[in-house]
């Protein structure tokens, strides 16, 4: 019943910006963890940013701090990732994820129940 769908991926030049969106279809819980992850061929999946909807608390990977911003619109059941000052190493498939049973423990494990299909982000000249 729950489906997460990412959008907004594409190609951008170094230093450019991109905004990813994630629609949480069928999401009925009032609170939960939500996050963005990325994966590059030959590399383990990496947590980029996560947030707890109840408190608005956010966590960022060191590589994302100062450049990326995770946000959400609870009324619209949408999750966003604003990416600024993008670098070639940001190139990856980005996934959004959500889970209502983590009790606010959103970061550092990647054990989310629901995942999107992923959207490609490419940063190149």
PDB file of N, CA and C in Angstrom, residues 17-97:
ATOM      1  N   UNK A  17      22.692  23.233  -8.948  1.00  0.00           N
ATOM      2  CA  UNK A  17      21.732  22.793  -7.945  1.00  0.00           C
ATOM      3  C   UNK A  17      20.686  21.865  -8.540  1.00  0.00           C
ATOM      4  N   UNK A  18      20.134  21.041  -7.674  1.00  0.00           N
ATOM      5  CA  UNK A  18      19.097  20.118  -8.071  1.00  0.00           C
ATOM      6  C   UNK A  18      18.211  19.864  -6.863  1.00  0.00           C
ATOM      7  N   UNK A  19      16.927  19.723  -7.085  1.00  0.00           N
ATOM      8  CA  UNK A  19      15.989  19.460  -6.007  1.00  0.00           C
ATOM      9  C   UNK A  19      15.248  18.157  -6.270  1.00  0.00           C
ATOM     10  N   UNK A  20      15.423  17.210  -5.379  1.00  0.00           N
ATOM     11  CA  UNK A  20      14.748  15.926  -5.491  1.00  0.00           C
ATOM     12  C   UNK A  20      13.478  15.930  -4.654  1.00  0.00           C
ATOM     13  N   UNK A  21      12.471  15.255  -5.149  1.00  0.00           N
ATOM     14  CA  UNK A  21      11.209  15.139  -4.433  1.00  0.00           C
ATOM     15  C   UNK A  21      10.851  13.674  -4.255  1.00  0.00           C
ATOM     16  N   UNK A  22      10.163  13.381  -3.179  1.00  0.00           N
ATOM     17  CA  UNK A  22       9.715  12.024  -2.901  1.00  0.00           C
ATOM     18  C   UNK A  22       8.275  12.087  -2.422  1.00  0.00           C
ATOM     19  N   UNK A  23       7.392  11.452  -3.154  1.00  0.00           N
ATOM     20  CA  UNK A  23       5.980  11.408  -2.786  1.00  0.00           C
ATOM     21  C   UNK A  23       5.692  10.118  -2.037  1.00  0.00           C
ATOM     22  N   UNK A  24       5.121  10.247  -0.850  1.00  0.00           N
ATOM     23  CA  UNK A  24       4.817   9.088  -0.020  1.00  0.00           C
ATOM     24  C   UNK A  24       3.350   8.709  -0.187  1.00  0.00           C
ATOM     25  N   UNK A  25       3.077   7.916  -1.188  1.00  0.00           N
ATOM     26  CA  UNK A  25       1.723   7.478  -1.462  1.00  0.00           C
ATOM     27  C   UNK A  25       1.311   6.374  -0.492  1.00  0.00           C
ATOM     28  N   UNK A  26       0.129   6.507   0.081  1.00  0.00           N
ATOM     29  CA  UNK A  26      -0.373   5.507   1.002  1.00  0.00           C
ATOM     30  C   UNK A  26       0.199   5.602   2.395  1.00  0.00           C
ATOM     31  N   UNK A  27       0.964   6.633   2.657  1.00  0.00           N
ATOM     32  CA  UNK A  27       1.566   6.839   3.974  1.00  0.00           C
ATOM     33  C   UNK A  27       0.504   7.398   4.916  1.00  0.00           C
ATOM     34  N   UNK A  28       0.199   6.655   5.993  1.00  0.00           N
ATOM     35  CA  UNK A  28      -0.880   7.050   6.901  1.00  0.00           C
ATOM     36  C   UNK A  28      -0.426   7.362   8.316  1.00  0.00           C
ATOM     37  N   UNK A  29       0.841   7.180   8.618  1.00  0.00           N
ATOM     38  CA  UNK A  29       1.334   7.413   9.971  1.00  0.00           C
ATOM     39  C   UNK A  29       1.573   8.898  10.218  1.00  0.00           C
ATOM     40  N   UNK A  30       1.398   9.303  11.461  1.00  0.00           N
ATOM     41  CA  UNK A  30       1.549  10.705  11.817  1.00  0.00           C
ATOM     42  C   UNK A  30       3.004  11.125  11.952  1.00  0.00           C
ATOM     43  N   UNK A  31       3.849  10.189  12.363  1.00  0.00           N
ATOM     44  CA  UNK A  31       5.268  10.479  12.529  1.00  0.00           C
ATOM     45  C   UNK A  31       6.091   9.328  11.979  1.00  0.00           C
ATOM     46  N   UNK A  32       7.347   9.616  11.710  1.00  0.00           N
ATOM     47  CA  UNK A  32       8.228   8.584  11.228  1.00  0.00           C
ATOM     48  C   UNK A  32       9.559   9.142  10.767  1.00  0.00           C
ATOM     49  N   UNK A  33      10.446   8.242  10.408  1.00  0.00           N
ATOM     50  CA  UNK A  33      11.737   8.620   9.868  1.00  0.00           C
ATOM     51  C   UNK A  33      11.659   8.647   8.348  1.00  0.00           C
ATOM     52  N   UNK A  34      12.347   9.593   7.776  1.00  0.00           N
ATOM     53  CA  UNK A  34      12.425   9.692   6.335  1.00  0.00           C
ATOM     54  C   UNK A  34      13.853  10.048   5.967  1.00  0.00           C
ATOM     55  N   UNK A  35      14.293   9.585   4.822  1.00  0.00           N
ATOM     56  CA  UNK A  35      15.663   9.872   4.475  1.00  0.00           C
ATOM     57  C   UNK A  35      15.988   9.715   3.009  1.00  0.00           C
ATOM     58  N   UNK A  36      17.165  10.190   2.673  1.00  0.00           N
ATOM     59  CA  UNK A  36      17.709  10.059   1.337  1.00  0.00           C
ATOM     60  C   UNK A  36      19.008   9.271   1.392  1.00  0.00           C
ATOM     61  N   UNK A  37      19.141   8.338   0.487  1.00  0.00           N
ATOM     62  CA  UNK A  37      20.329   7.511   0.377  1.00  0.00           C
ATOM     63  C   UNK A  37      20.789   7.524  -1.066  1.00  0.00           C
ATOM     64  N   UNK A  38      22.041   7.186  -1.286  1.00  0.00           N
ATOM     65  CA  UNK A  38      22.534   7.135  -2.652  1.00  0.00           C
ATOM     66  C   UNK A  38      23.493   5.963  -2.823  1.00  0.00           C
ATOM     67  N   UNK A  39      23.602   5.512  -4.053  1.00  0.00           N
ATOM     68  CA  UNK A  39      24.473   4.387  -4.337  1.00  0.00           C
ATOM     69  C   UNK A  39      25.120   4.533  -5.706  1.00  0.00           C
ATOM     70  N   UNK A  40      26.407   4.252  -5.747  1.00  0.00           N
ATOM     71  CA  UNK A  40      27.198   4.290  -6.963  1.00  0.00           C
ATOM     72  C   UNK A  40      27.709   2.880  -7.232  1.00  0.00           C
ATOM     73  N   UNK A  41      27.775   2.460  -8.492  1.00  0.00           N
ATOM     74  CA  UNK A  41      28.293   1.126  -8.801  1.00  0.00           C
ATOM     75  C   UNK A  41      29.641   0.880  -8.135  1.00  0.00           C
ATOM     76  N   UNK A  42      29.770  -0.250  -7.464  1.00  0.00           N
ATOM     77  CA  UNK A  42      31.006  -0.591  -6.797  1.00  0.00           C
ATOM     78  C   UNK A  42      31.174   0.030  -5.429  1.00  0.00           C
ATOM     79  N   UNK A  43      30.153   0.707  -4.952  1.00  0.00           N
ATOM     80  CA  UNK A  43      30.218   1.361  -3.658  1.00  0.00           C
ATOM     81  C   UNK A  43      28.982   1.010  -2.834  1.00  0.00           C
ATOM     82  N   UNK A  44      29.153   0.934  -1.534  1.00  0.00           N
ATOM     83  CA  UNK A  44      28.035   0.637  -0.646  1.00  0.00           C
ATOM     84  C   UNK A  44      27.059   1.800  -0.613  1.00  0.00           C
ATOM     85  N   UNK A  45      25.824   1.478  -0.322  1.00  0.00           N
ATOM     86  CA  UNK A  45      24.809   2.501  -0.203  1.00  0.00           C
ATOM     87  C   UNK A  45      25.175   3.463   0.924  1.00  0.00           C
ATOM     88  N   UNK A  46      25.003   4.725   0.681  1.00  0.00           N
ATOM     89  CA  UNK A  46      25.387   5.753   1.623  1.00  0.00           C
ATOM     90  C   UNK A  46      24.186   6.572   2.076  1.00  0.00           C
ATOM     91  N   UNK A  47      24.110   6.806   3.356  1.00  0.00           N
ATOM     92  CA  UNK A  47      23.077   7.681   3.891  1.00  0.00           C
ATOM     93  C   UNK A  47      23.487   9.118   3.641  1.00  0.00           C
ATOM     94  N   UNK A  48      22.624   9.862   3.003  1.00  0.00           N
ATOM     95  CA  UNK A  48      22.906  11.255   2.682  1.00  0.00           C
ATOM     96  C   UNK A  48      22.316  12.186   3.730  1.00  0.00           C
ATOM     97  N   UNK A  49      21.044  12.002   4.023  1.00  0.00           N
ATOM     98  CA  UNK A  49      20.362  12.839   4.993  1.00  0.00           C
ATOM     99  C   UNK A  49      19.107  12.139   5.478  1.00  0.00           C
ATOM    100  N   UNK A  50      18.794  12.309   6.749  1.00  0.00           N
ATOM    101  CA  UNK A  50      17.573  11.737   7.314  1.00  0.00           C
ATOM    102  C   UNK A  50      16.903  12.768   8.201  1.00  0.00           C
ATOM    103  N   UNK A  51      15.635  12.549   8.460  1.00  0.00           N
ATOM    104  CA  UNK A  51      14.883  13.466   9.309  1.00  0.00           C
ATOM    105  C   UNK A  51      13.786  12.732  10.056  1.00  0.00           C
ATOM    106  N   UNK A  52      13.465  13.230  11.220  1.00  0.00           N
ATOM    107  CA  UNK A  52      12.387  12.681  12.032  1.00  0.00           C
ATOM    108  C   UNK A  52      11.239  13.680  11.986  1.00  0.00           C
ATOM    109  N   UNK A  53      10.112  13.250  11.460  1.00  0.00           N
ATOM    110  CA  UNK A  53       9.005  14.163  11.207  1.00  0.00           C
ATOM    111  C   UNK A  53       8.413  14.793  12.449  1.00  0.00           C
ATOM    112  N   UNK A  54       8.466  14.098  13.585  1.00  0.00           N
ATOM    113  CA  UNK A  54       7.864  14.620  14.803  1.00  0.00           C
ATOM    114  C   UNK A  54       8.588  15.841  15.346  1.00  0.00           C
ATOM    115  N   UNK A  55       9.906  15.801  15.295  1.00  0.00           N
ATOM    116  CA  UNK A  55      10.705  16.872  15.873  1.00  0.00           C
ATOM    117  C   UNK A  55      11.380  17.771  14.851  1.00  0.00           C
ATOM    118  N   UNK A  56      11.486  17.295  13.627  1.00  0.00           N
ATOM    119  CA  UNK A  56      12.183  18.051  12.610  1.00  0.00           C
ATOM    120  C   UNK A  56      13.685  17.876  12.684  1.00  0.00           C
ATOM    121  N   UNK A  57      14.138  16.986  13.541  1.00  0.00           N
ATOM    122  CA  UNK A  57      15.563  16.717  13.676  1.00  0.00           C
ATOM    123  C   UNK A  57      16.121  16.162  12.377  1.00  0.00           C
ATOM    124  N   UNK A  58      17.294  16.614  12.011  1.00  0.00           N
ATOM    125  CA  UNK A  58      17.928  16.159  10.780  1.00  0.00           C
ATOM    126  C   UNK A  58      19.337  15.668  11.036  1.00  0.00           C
ATOM    127  N   UNK A  59      19.783  14.763  10.194  1.00  0.00           N
ATOM    128  CA  UNK A  59      21.140  14.243  10.225  1.00  0.00           C
ATOM    129  C   UNK A  59      21.680  14.287   8.806  1.00  0.00           C
ATOM    130  N   UNK A  60      22.956  14.642   8.673  1.00  0.00           N
ATOM    131  CA  UNK A  60      23.578  14.730   7.362  1.00  0.00           C
ATOM    132  C   UNK A  60      24.907  13.994   7.328  1.00  0.00           C
ATOM    133  N   UNK A  61      25.190  13.400   6.196  1.00  0.00           N
ATOM    134  CA  UNK A  61      26.504  12.830   5.980  1.00  0.00           C
ATOM    135  C   UNK A  61      27.492  13.976   5.897  1.00  0.00           C
ATOM    136  N   UNK A  62      28.731  13.723   6.296  1.00  0.00           N
ATOM    137  CA  UNK A  62      29.738  14.779   6.252  1.00  0.00           C
ATOM    138  C   UNK A  62      29.873  15.375   4.857  1.00  0.00           C
ATOM    139  N   UNK A  63      29.739  14.538   3.857  1.00  0.00           N
ATOM    140  CA  UNK A  63      29.867  14.990   2.481  1.00  0.00           C
ATOM    141  C   UNK A  63      28.728  15.902   2.045  1.00  0.00           C
ATOM    142  N   UNK A  64      27.627  15.863   2.781  1.00  0.00           N
ATOM    143  CA  UNK A  64      26.456  16.644   2.413  1.00  0.00           C
ATOM    144  C   UNK A  64      26.272  17.909   3.242  1.00  0.00           C
ATOM    145  N   UNK A  65      26.888  17.964   4.392  1.00  0.00           N
ATOM    146  CA  UNK A  65      26.725  19.104   5.283  1.00  0.00           C
ATOM    147  C   UNK A  65      27.127  20.412   4.610  1.00  0.00           C
ATOM    148  N   UNK A  66      26.266  21.402   4.754  1.00  0.00           N
ATOM    149  CA  UNK A  66      26.540  22.707   4.183  1.00  0.00           C
ATOM    150  C   UNK A  66      26.133  22.855   2.740  1.00  0.00           C
ATOM    151  N   UNK A  67      25.807  21.749   2.090  1.00  0.00           N
ATOM    152  CA  UNK A  67      25.438  21.793   0.683  1.00  0.00           C
ATOM    153  C   UNK A  67      24.026  21.262   0.427  1.00  0.00           C
ATOM    154  N   UNK A  68      23.632  20.256   1.187  1.00  0.00           N
ATOM    155  CA  UNK A  68      22.329  19.629   0.991  1.00  0.00           C
ATOM    156  C   UNK A  68      21.390  19.972   2.141  1.00  0.00           C
ATOM    157  N   UNK A  69      20.112  20.022   1.841  1.00  0.00           N
ATOM    158  CA  UNK A  69      19.108  20.298   2.856  1.00  0.00           C
ATOM    159  C   UNK A  69      17.919  19.361   2.673  1.00  0.00           C
ATOM    160  N   UNK A  70      17.598  18.621   3.723  1.00  0.00           N
ATOM    161  CA  UNK A  70      16.438  17.746   3.678  1.00  0.00           C
ATOM    162  C   UNK A  70      15.264  18.473   4.322  1.00  0.00           C
ATOM    163  N   UNK A  71      14.110  18.336   3.736  1.00  0.00           N
ATOM    164  CA  UNK A  71      12.916  18.976   4.269  1.00  0.00           C
ATOM    165  C   UNK A  71      11.693  18.148   3.908  1.00  0.00           C
ATOM    166  N   UNK A  72      10.579  18.483   4.525  1.00  0.00           N
ATOM    167  CA  UNK A  72       9.363  17.736   4.260  1.00  0.00           C
ATOM    168  C   UNK A  72       8.142  18.627   4.364  1.00  0.00           C
ATOM    169  N   UNK A  73       7.099  18.196   3.702  1.00  0.00           N
ATOM    170  CA  UNK A  73       5.812  18.857   3.773  1.00  0.00           C
ATOM    171  C   UNK A  73       4.845  17.790   4.254  1.00  0.00           C
ATOM    172  N   UNK A  74       4.545  17.814   5.540  1.00  0.00           N
ATOM    173  CA  UNK A  74       3.704  16.784   6.130  1.00  0.00           C
ATOM    174  C   UNK A  74       2.295  16.746   5.538  1.00  0.00           C
ATOM    175  N   UNK A  75       1.747  17.912   5.261  1.00  0.00           N
ATOM    176  CA  UNK A  75       0.402  17.980   4.709  1.00  0.00           C
ATOM    177  C   UNK A  75       0.324  17.313   3.341  1.00  0.00           C
ATOM    178  N   UNK A  76       1.359  17.517   2.543  1.00  0.00           N
ATOM    179  CA  UNK A  76       1.395  16.952   1.199  1.00  0.00           C
ATOM    180  C   UNK A  76       2.048  15.580   1.154  1.00  0.00           C
ATOM    181  N   UNK A  77       2.589  15.138   2.289  1.00  0.00           N
ATOM    182  CA  UNK A  77       3.303  13.864   2.378  1.00  0.00           C
ATOM    183  C   UNK A  77       4.415  13.813   1.343  1.00  0.00           C
ATOM    184  N   UNK A  78       5.221  14.849   1.372  1.00  0.00           N
ATOM    185  CA  UNK A  78       6.333  14.969   0.449  1.00  0.00           C
ATOM    186  C   UNK A  78       7.645  15.138   1.203  1.00  0.00           C
ATOM    187  N   UNK A  79       8.691  14.603   0.649  1.00  0.00           N
ATOM    188  CA  UNK A  79      10.034  14.721   1.184  1.00  0.00           C
ATOM    189  C   UNK A  79      10.909  15.329   0.091  1.00  0.00           C
ATOM    190  N   UNK A  80      11.807  16.223   0.487  1.00  0.00           N
ATOM    191  CA  UNK A  80      12.650  16.905  -0.488  1.00  0.00           C
ATOM    192  C   UNK A  80      14.116  16.843  -0.101  1.00  0.00           C
ATOM    193  N   UNK A  81      14.951  16.961  -1.102  1.00  0.00           N
ATOM    194  CA  UNK A  81      16.381  17.087  -0.884  1.00  0.00           C
ATOM    195  C   UNK A  81      16.882  18.175  -1.822  1.00  0.00           C
ATOM    196  N   UNK A  82      17.233  19.306  -1.249  1.00  0.00           N
ATOM    197  CA  UNK A  82      17.795  20.400  -2.016  1.00  0.00           C
ATOM    198  C   UNK A  82      19.301  20.233  -2.040  1.00  0.00           C
ATOM    199  N   UNK A  83      19.868  20.155  -3.225  1.00  0.00           N
ATOM    200  CA  UNK A  83      21.291  19.952  -3.384  1.00  0.00           C
ATOM    201  C   UNK A  83      21.901  21.151  -4.088  1.00  0.00           C
ATOM    202  N   UNK A  84      22.802  21.820  -3.389  1.00  0.00           N
ATOM    203  CA  UNK A  84      23.481  22.987  -3.929  1.00  0.00           C
ATOM    204  C   UNK A  84      24.972  22.736  -3.966  1.00  0.00           C
ATOM    205  N   UNK A  85      25.662  23.501  -4.789  1.00  0.00           N
ATOM    206  CA  UNK A  85      27.108  23.350  -4.897  1.00  0.00           C
ATOM    207  C   UNK A  85      27.509  21.926  -5.215  1.00  0.00           C
ATOM    208  N   UNK A  86      26.820  21.321  -6.157  1.00  0.00           N
ATOM    209  CA  UNK A  86      27.033  19.916  -6.449  1.00  0.00           C
ATOM    210  C   UNK A  86      28.409  19.627  -7.041  1.00  0.00           C
ATOM    211  N   UNK A  87      28.905  18.454  -6.709  1.00  0.00           N
ATOM    212  CA  UNK A  87      30.215  18.003  -7.139  1.00  0.00           C
ATOM    213  C   UNK A  87      30.086  16.708  -7.929  1.00  0.00           C
ATOM    214  N   UNK A  88      31.073  16.401  -8.770  1.00  0.00           N
ATOM    215  CA  UNK A  88      31.030  15.156  -9.546  1.00  0.00           C
ATOM    216  C   UNK A  88      30.843  13.920  -8.665  1.00  0.00           C
ATOM    217  N   UNK A  89      31.390  13.934  -7.463  1.00  0.00           N
ATOM    218  CA  UNK A  89      31.261  12.794  -6.574  1.00  0.00           C
ATOM    219  C   UNK A  89      29.854  12.609  -6.022  1.00  0.00           C
ATOM    220  N   UNK A  90      28.970  13.554  -6.304  1.00  0.00           N
ATOM    221  CA  UNK A  90      27.574  13.413  -5.917  1.00  0.00           C
ATOM    222  C   UNK A  90      26.806  12.545  -6.906  1.00  0.00           C
ATOM    223  N   UNK A  91      27.437  12.218  -8.006  1.00  0.00           N
ATOM    224  CA  UNK A  91      26.807  11.377  -9.015  1.00  0.00           C
ATOM    225  C   UNK A  91      26.455  10.019  -8.419  1.00  0.00           C
ATOM    226  N   UNK A  92      25.196   9.652  -8.513  1.00  0.00           N
ATOM    227  CA  UNK A  92      24.721   8.397  -7.939  1.00  0.00           C
ATOM    228  C   UNK A  92      23.237   8.243  -8.215  1.00  0.00           C
ATOM    229  N   UNK A  93      22.722   7.076  -7.872  1.00  0.00           N
ATOM    230  CA  UNK A  93      21.282   6.874  -7.879  1.00  0.00           C
ATOM    231  C   UNK A  93      20.807   7.212  -6.475  1.00  0.00           C
ATOM    232  N   UNK A  94      19.854   8.105  -6.388  1.00  0.00           N
ATOM    233  CA  UNK A  94      19.350   8.548  -5.100  1.00  0.00           C
ATOM    234  C   UNK A  94      18.015   7.891  -4.784  1.00  0.00           C
ATOM    235  N   UNK A  95      17.893   7.398  -3.565  1.00  0.00           N
ATOM    236  CA  UNK A  95      16.690   6.731  -3.099  1.00  0.00           C
ATOM    237  C   UNK A  95      16.111   7.457  -1.899  1.00  0.00           C
ATOM    238  N   UNK A  96      14.808   7.537  -1.829  1.00  0.00           N
ATOM    239  CA  UNK A  96      14.177   8.030  -0.619  1.00  0.00           C
ATOM    240  C   UNK A  96      13.630   6.829   0.143  1.00  0.00           C
ATOM    241  N   UNK A  97      13.507   6.984   1.445  1.00  0.00           N
ATOM    242  CA  UNK A  97      13.053   5.893   2.291  1.00  0.00           C
ATOM    243  C   UNK A  97      12.249   6.428   3.462  1.00  0.00           C
TER     244      UNK A  97
END
